[in-house]
Amino acid sequence: GELLTVAGAPADAMILVLAGTVEAVDRDDQPLGGLSAGASIGELAMVGVMHSVLATLRAVTDVRYVAIDAALLQKVTAPDSDYAYLRAHFDAAAQRRMTNAASGGPLPAIPVLAP
């Protein structure tokens, strides 16, 4: 299937899966899990916490997705932007993921805009 990301590559975008199914594998091609419509990965790259991609994402079915460039999001969510309020969502998601990882859970276990 189509590769959306490759483990070890620079983490410079967030992926939002719009339709279809994607599998995540580690650098040794060992399965990590799957993502489907509505899932996201890469929020930590968006806030500068992660600098390399942790998993290769491969389409299992026909997939529609959008990759949001980190530099663009940084510009759009700057304090003087009309969309600055979105930055709080990404910062909160990053904090939840780091807290989850510190307690032994996987980084991608929490939805980006979870309350």
XYZ file of C-alpha atoms in Angstrom, residues 1-114:
114
model
C 0.000 0.000 0.000
C 0.876 3.664 -0.255
C 3.309 4.963 2.383
C 2.068 8.024 4.247
C 5.113 8.284 6.521
C 8.391 6.420 6.993
C 9.860 5.729 10.452
C 12.997 7.773 11.030
C 12.154 10.527 8.541
C 11.993 14.119 9.802
C 8.723 14.756 11.670
C 7.412 17.835 9.926
C 3.715 17.131 9.462
C 0.607 15.776 11.115
C -1.496 13.188 9.284
C -5.299 13.185 9.501
C -6.941 10.051 8.109
C -10.153 11.089 6.349
C -11.201 7.701 4.943
C -9.809 4.198 4.755
C -7.492 2.172 6.959
C -3.799 2.620 7.634
C -1.420 0.263 9.450
C 1.433 1.519 11.613
C 4.677 -0.482 11.758
C 7.964 0.204 13.505
C 11.411 0.472 11.907
C 11.637 -3.348 11.879
C 8.248 -3.621 10.104
C 6.621 -4.974 13.271
C 2.928 -4.024 13.613
C 2.051 -1.266 16.056
C -1.652 -0.939 15.279
C -4.050 0.598 12.848
C -5.663 3.940 12.148
C -8.983 4.616 10.472
C -11.105 7.606 9.501
C -10.897 10.344 12.110
C -7.504 9.270 13.471
C -4.509 11.553 13.630
C -0.830 11.096 14.210
C 2.021 13.573 14.398
C 0.669 16.131 16.858
C 3.936 16.039 18.813
C 5.811 17.101 15.703
C 3.413 20.006 15.352
C 4.430 21.438 18.718
C 8.129 20.640 18.333
C 8.291 17.724 20.805
C 9.185 14.985 18.310
C 11.732 15.497 15.574
C 11.562 12.181 13.732
C 8.685 9.962 12.647
C 8.200 7.027 15.030
C 6.181 4.754 12.724
C 5.780 3.949 9.071
C 2.156 4.392 8.027
C 1.010 2.214 5.141
C -2.431 2.266 3.493
C -4.290 -1.023 3.910
C -7.323 0.100 1.900
C -7.972 3.032 -0.378
C -7.183 5.930 1.917
C -7.821 9.646 1.878
C -5.712 11.747 4.197
C -4.330 15.202 4.664
C -0.823 16.067 5.811
C -0.668 19.345 7.720
C 2.772 20.943 7.524
C 4.194 21.891 10.949
C 5.651 25.192 9.725
C 2.302 26.234 8.284
C 0.458 25.323 11.472
C 2.994 27.274 13.546
C 2.300 30.324 11.370
C -1.476 29.878 11.420
C -1.587 29.423 15.217
C 0.787 32.290 16.034
C -0.428 34.585 18.842
C -1.399 37.330 16.368
C -3.402 34.932 14.156
C -7.184 34.579 13.951
C -6.652 30.882 14.708
C -4.316 31.219 17.706
C -6.902 29.416 19.870
C -6.096 26.181 17.993
C -2.598 26.176 19.484
C -4.073 25.331 22.897
C -5.626 22.167 21.410
C -2.290 20.988 20.017
C -0.424 21.851 23.211
C -3.025 19.982 25.291
C -2.868 16.943 22.984
C 0.920 16.907 23.219
C 0.764 17.078 27.008
C -1.787 14.218 27.173
C 0.368 12.081 24.902
C 3.509 12.755 26.935
C 1.663 11.986 30.192
C 0.299 8.783 28.653
C 3.779 7.759 27.493
C 5.277 8.518 30.924
C 2.752 6.115 32.478
C 3.736 3.355 30.046
C 1.081 3.907 27.378
C 1.729 4.374 23.666
C 2.142 7.899 22.307
C -0.620 7.623 19.655
C -3.322 6.434 22.087
C -5.092 9.760 22.564
C -7.217 11.624 19.988
C -5.900 15.074 19.095
C -8.946 17.055 20.287
C -10.059 14.855 23.189
